[in-house]
Amino acid sequence: MKRLKDKVAVITGAASGFGEGMAKRFAEEGARVVVADLNVKGAERVAGEIGKAAIWTQTDVSQKSEFDEMVDATMKAFGRIDIMVNNAGYTHRNGDMLEVDEATFDLIAAVNMKAIYHSARVVVPIMEKQGGGSIITTASTAGLRPRPGLTWYNASKGWAITATKSMAVELAPKNIRVNCLCPVAGETGMLAQFMGEDTPEFRAKFRASIPLGRLSTPLDIANAALWLASDEAEFITGVALEVDGGRCI
C-alpha cells in the first residue's frame, strides 16, 4: 500500500527545489498535494506535472491572510489537512553579518520564523478536529552547526528547530506530531546565496565539508520528509533530522 494513501499534504515553497521534490514524492505515495508558492508559474507547473491529485495556490507565507486563503482552498478541494510542510525559506547572501540590511533581516524572520506561527494558527485546529496530523518544517544544518557568513539565516533556523521541539511537546496530547528536517546545502535556487557565489571552486569547498562527498538533492529531502509524514514514523516527534551526508558530525 502507498505510504500516504488518502492523506492531504500542504507544502509551502513547493514550486521548486526541496518543496517540488516533496510534492512529487508525496503524490507518488498516494497523497493529494497542495503546491503553495509565491511563484505562480512554478506552482502551476508542479501541480500540472502531478495531475489530478494536486492543486496550486499563490501563497506569500509572510502574510497570515494568505495562509487563510491557502487553507480555504485546501479544504474546498480535499476536505482535510493531514500533513503541513513549512518548507518556504529565505536567506541573505553569504557575507559580513553587519552588511545585511534591515529589510532583508525582516524578510528572513517573516518567512523562516513567523510563517511557522501563521501555519500553526490555521492548521492545528483542523488537525485537532481530525484526531491528529503531522507538521514538518524545513530547517537546516545551519541551525545546528552555524558557520560565519550566514549569521541571521543560521539564527532563524535555530529558532525553527527550537519551535519544532516545543510545539511537539505541546501538541503531543492532540496526536499532532511536529518534526523538522536539517538539510545540508543542496541543489536549489538558494545555493548561490548560501555559498556567496556559485563557482566550481566554491562547490568543491562545500562538498569537502560533507563526509559523503556531495550536496543534498530534492529527492534526499523528499524521502526523509516522506518517512516523517508517514505512519511508519507514528512514534517520532520533536526530532531535528539531519539529512546532511554526515556534515553535522
Short mmCIF file of C-alpha atoms in Angstrom, two decimals:
data_model
loop_
_atom_site.label_atom_id
_atom_site.label_comp_id
_atom_site.label_asym_id
_atom_site.label_seq_id
_atom_site.Cartn_x
_atom_site.Cartn_y
_atom_site.Cartn_z
CA MET A 1 0.00 0.00 0.00
CA LYS A 2 1.19 3.52 -0.75
CA ARG A 3 2.50 5.19 2.39
CA LEU A 4 0.44 8.39 2.16
CA LYS A 5 -2.74 6.93 0.69
CA ASP A 6 -5.79 9.15 1.40
CA LYS A 7 -3.67 11.81 3.13
CA VAL A 8 -3.69 15.50 2.18
CA ALA A 9 -0.41 17.42 2.31
CA VAL A 10 0.10 21.17 2.09
CA ILE A 11 3.65 22.14 1.10
CA THR A 12 4.88 25.73 1.01
CA GLY A 13 7.72 26.74 -1.25
CA ALA A 14 6.71 23.84 -3.49
CA ALA A 15 7.31 25.45 -6.88
CA SER A 16 10.96 24.37 -6.98
CA GLY A 17 13.81 22.75 -5.09
CA PHE A 18 13.11 20.73 -1.95
CA GLY A 19 9.41 21.63 -1.97
CA GLU A 20 8.92 20.43 -5.53
CA GLY A 21 10.70 17.21 -4.65
CA MET A 22 8.41 16.66 -1.67
CA ALA A 23 5.24 17.43 -3.63
CA LYS A 24 6.05 14.92 -6.34
CA ARG A 25 7.32 12.23 -3.96
CA PHE A 26 4.29 12.56 -1.69
CA ALA A 27 1.97 12.26 -4.71
CA GLU A 28 3.81 9.11 -5.82
CA GLU A 29 2.97 7.64 -2.42
CA GLY A 30 -0.75 8.40 -2.74
CA ALA A 31 -1.11 11.86 -1.20
CA ARG A 32 -3.24 14.67 -2.53
CA VAL A 33 -1.00 17.69 -2.58
CA VAL A 34 -1.37 21.46 -2.32
CA VAL A 35 1.52 23.16 -4.11
CA ALA A 36 1.76 26.53 -2.36
CA ASP A 37 4.24 29.16 -3.51
CA LEU A 38 4.62 32.85 -4.27
CA ASN A 39 5.87 31.78 -7.71
CA VAL A 40 2.63 31.26 -9.64
CA LYS A 41 4.16 29.83 -12.82
CA GLY A 42 6.27 27.36 -10.88
CA ALA A 43 3.40 26.26 -8.64
CA GLU A 44 1.10 25.79 -11.61
CA ARG A 45 3.78 23.79 -13.42
CA VAL A 46 4.45 21.44 -10.50
CA ALA A 47 0.74 20.85 -9.84
CA GLY A 48 0.18 20.22 -13.55
CA GLU A 49 3.00 17.68 -13.67
CA ILE A 50 1.48 15.85 -10.68
CA GLY A 51 -2.00 15.85 -12.19
CA LYS A 52 -5.43 15.47 -10.63
CA ALA A 53 -4.01 14.73 -7.18
CA ALA A 54 -2.70 18.30 -6.86
CA ILE A 55 -3.87 21.89 -6.75
CA TRP A 56 -1.75 25.02 -6.55
CA THR A 57 -2.14 28.25 -4.62
CA GLN A 58 -0.27 31.53 -4.78
CA THR A 59 0.84 31.97 -1.18
CA ASP A 60 3.06 34.54 0.49
CA VAL A 61 3.90 32.78 3.76
CA SER A 62 4.81 36.05 5.44
CA GLN A 63 1.13 37.04 5.39
CA LYS A 64 -1.47 35.50 7.72
CA SER A 65 -4.30 36.33 5.29
CA GLU A 66 -2.66 34.26 2.57
CA PHE A 67 -2.37 31.27 4.89
CA ASP A 68 -6.11 31.59 5.48
CA GLU A 69 -6.75 31.61 1.73
CA MET A 70 -4.45 28.61 1.21
CA VAL A 71 -6.25 26.59 3.88
CA ASP A 72 -9.67 27.57 2.50
CA ALA A 73 -8.61 26.36 -0.96
CA THR A 74 -7.30 23.12 0.52
CA MET A 75 -10.47 22.38 2.47
CA LYS A 76 -12.68 23.14 -0.54
CA ALA A 77 -10.64 20.85 -2.77
CA PHE A 78 -9.82 17.98 -0.40
CA GLY A 79 -11.78 18.47 2.84
CA ARG A 80 -8.90 17.89 5.28
CA ILE A 81 -5.23 18.52 6.07
CA ASP A 82 -3.12 15.64 7.36
CA ILE A 83 0.37 16.97 6.68
CA MET A 84 1.63 20.55 6.81
CA VAL A 85 5.13 21.16 5.46
CA ASN A 86 6.64 24.56 6.23
CA ASN A 87 9.25 24.46 3.52
CA ALA A 88 9.39 28.01 2.15
CA GLY A 89 12.62 29.74 3.11
CA TYR A 90 14.69 32.84 2.53
CA THR A 91 18.32 33.77 3.14
CA HIS A 92 20.82 36.58 2.79
CA ARG A 93 23.96 36.28 0.71
CA ASN A 94 26.93 34.71 2.49
CA GLY A 95 28.99 37.56 3.91
CA ASP A 96 29.51 40.05 6.74
CA MET A 97 26.58 39.95 9.17
CA LEU A 98 26.71 43.74 9.57
CA GLU A 99 26.08 44.26 5.87
CA VAL A 100 22.66 42.58 5.90
CA ASP A 101 20.10 45.38 5.68
CA GLU A 102 17.06 45.53 7.93
CA ALA A 103 14.56 44.78 5.16
CA THR A 104 16.38 41.53 4.34
CA PHE A 105 16.54 40.60 8.02
CA ASP A 106 12.81 41.24 8.40
CA LEU A 107 12.00 39.05 5.39
CA ILE A 108 14.16 36.21 6.75
CA ALA A 109 12.31 36.45 10.07
CA ALA A 110 8.90 36.55 8.37
CA VAL A 111 9.49 33.60 6.03
CA ASN A 112 11.68 31.33 8.17
CA MET A 113 10.13 32.04 11.57
CA LYS A 114 6.79 33.84 11.64
CA ALA A 115 5.36 31.65 8.86
CA ILE A 116 5.57 28.68 11.24
CA TYR A 117 3.44 30.64 13.70
CA HIS A 118 0.93 31.53 10.97
CA SER A 119 0.64 27.92 9.79
CA ALA A 120 0.15 26.59 13.31
CA ARG A 121 -2.63 29.06 13.99
CA VAL A 122 -4.66 27.85 10.99
CA VAL A 123 -3.68 24.18 10.71
CA VAL A 124 -3.54 22.92 14.30
CA PRO A 125 -7.30 23.41 14.95
CA ILE A 126 -8.09 21.44 11.80
CA MET A 127 -5.75 18.61 12.72
CA GLU A 128 -7.12 18.51 16.27
CA LYS A 129 -10.68 18.07 14.96
CA GLN A 130 -9.48 15.27 12.68
CA GLY A 131 -7.76 13.45 15.52
CA GLY A 132 -4.15 14.22 14.64
CA GLY A 133 -1.68 15.18 11.98
CA SER A 134 1.95 15.80 11.08
CA ILE A 135 3.76 19.13 10.85
CA ILE A 136 7.19 19.22 9.21
CA THR A 137 9.46 22.24 8.86
CA THR A 138 12.50 22.53 6.63
CA ALA A 139 15.15 23.85 9.00
CA SER A 140 18.87 23.47 8.21
CA THR A 141 22.20 22.17 9.37
CA ALA A 142 22.90 25.90 9.79
CA GLY A 143 20.69 25.83 12.86
CA LEU A 144 22.77 23.02 14.40
CA ARG A 145 26.31 23.86 13.33
CA PRO A 146 26.36 27.55 12.37
CA ARG A 147 29.29 28.94 10.42
CA PRO A 148 30.37 32.53 9.66
CA GLY A 149 28.75 34.33 6.76
CA LEU A 150 25.11 33.33 7.28
CA THR A 151 24.58 34.52 10.84
CA TRP A 152 21.00 35.80 10.59
CA TYR A 153 19.88 32.84 8.45
CA ASN A 154 21.56 30.46 10.91
CA ALA A 155 19.72 32.10 13.79
CA SER A 156 16.36 31.80 12.05
CA LYS A 157 16.87 28.08 11.52
CA GLY A 158 17.93 27.60 15.14
CA TRP A 159 14.63 29.28 16.07
CA ALA A 160 12.75 26.87 13.79
CA ILE A 161 14.39 23.87 15.47
CA THR A 162 13.50 25.12 18.96
CA ALA A 163 9.95 25.91 17.86
CA THR A 164 9.65 22.38 16.46
CA LYS A 165 10.66 20.78 19.74
CA SER A 166 8.39 22.99 21.85
CA MET A 167 5.42 22.51 19.51
CA ALA A 168 5.99 18.75 19.60
CA VAL A 169 5.66 18.63 23.37
CA GLU A 170 2.65 20.93 23.49
CA LEU A 171 0.77 19.25 20.64
CA ALA A 172 1.52 15.63 21.55
CA PRO A 173 -1.73 15.27 23.59
CA LYS A 174 -3.63 16.22 20.41
CA ASN A 175 -1.84 13.47 18.46
CA ILE A 176 -0.12 16.07 16.28
CA ARG A 177 3.49 15.18 15.56
CA VAL A 178 5.97 18.00 14.85
CA ASN A 179 9.40 17.41 13.33
CA CYS A 180 11.91 19.26 11.21
CA LEU A 181 14.47 18.44 8.56
CA CYS A 182 18.03 19.78 8.67
CA PRO A 183 19.40 19.57 5.13
CA VAL A 184 22.94 20.42 4.17
CA ALA A 185 23.36 22.81 1.24
CA GLY A 186 21.63 21.41 -1.81
CA GLU A 187 20.83 21.84 -5.46
CA THR A 188 18.21 24.57 -5.05
CA GLY A 189 17.72 28.15 -6.17
CA MET A 190 19.26 29.47 -2.94
CA LEU A 191 22.58 27.65 -3.34
CA ALA A 192 24.42 30.66 -4.78
CA GLN A 193 23.27 32.78 -1.81
CA PHE A 194 24.49 30.17 0.67
CA MET A 195 27.91 29.95 -0.94
CA GLY A 196 28.30 33.65 -1.75
CA GLU A 197 28.75 32.79 -5.41
CA ASP A 198 28.21 29.64 -7.44
CA THR A 199 31.55 28.56 -8.89
CA PRO A 200 33.23 25.16 -9.25
CA GLU A 201 35.71 26.23 -6.57
CA PHE A 202 33.01 27.15 -4.05
CA ARG A 203 31.10 23.93 -4.78
CA ALA A 204 34.25 21.91 -4.18
CA LYS A 205 34.77 23.70 -0.87
CA PHE A 206 31.25 22.90 0.28
CA ARG A 207 31.45 19.27 -0.89
CA ALA A 208 34.70 18.84 1.02
CA SER A 209 32.86 19.57 4.29
CA ILE A 210 30.37 16.73 3.69
CA PRO A 211 31.70 13.24 4.54
CA LEU A 212 29.56 11.52 1.89
CA GLY A 213 31.10 13.87 -0.67
CA ARG A 214 28.16 15.59 -2.35
CA LEU A 215 25.48 18.23 -1.88
CA SER A 216 21.94 17.24 -0.97
CA THR A 217 19.25 16.78 -3.63
CA PRO A 218 15.49 17.41 -3.55
CA LEU A 219 14.96 13.65 -3.58
CA ASP A 220 17.12 13.20 -0.47
CA ILE A 221 14.98 15.69 1.42
CA ALA A 222 11.72 14.41 -0.04
CA ASN A 223 12.43 10.84 1.06
CA ALA A 224 13.21 11.99 4.61
CA ALA A 225 10.04 14.11 4.71
CA LEU A 226 8.02 11.21 3.35
CA TRP A 227 9.11 8.98 6.21
CA LEU A 228 8.36 11.62 8.84
CA ALA A 229 4.92 12.22 7.31
CA SER A 230 4.05 8.52 7.10
CA ASP A 231 2.56 6.25 9.72
CA GLU A 232 5.93 4.49 9.88
CA ALA A 233 7.07 7.44 11.99
CA GLU A 234 3.98 7.50 14.22
CA PHE A 235 6.14 7.49 17.41
CA ILE A 236 8.56 10.15 16.17
CA THR A 237 8.05 13.75 17.29
CA GLY A 238 10.30 16.67 18.22
CA VAL A 239 13.12 15.44 16.01
CA ALA A 240 15.52 17.65 14.03
CA LEU A 241 16.54 15.09 11.42
CA GLU A 242 19.94 15.71 9.87
CA VAL A 243 19.84 15.00 6.12
CA ASP A 244 23.39 16.07 5.55
CA GLY A 245 25.72 13.29 4.42
CA GLY A 246 27.43 13.44 7.81
CA ARG A 247 28.03 17.21 7.78
CA CYS A 248 26.98 17.72 11.41
CA ILE A 249 29.21 15.02 12.88
#
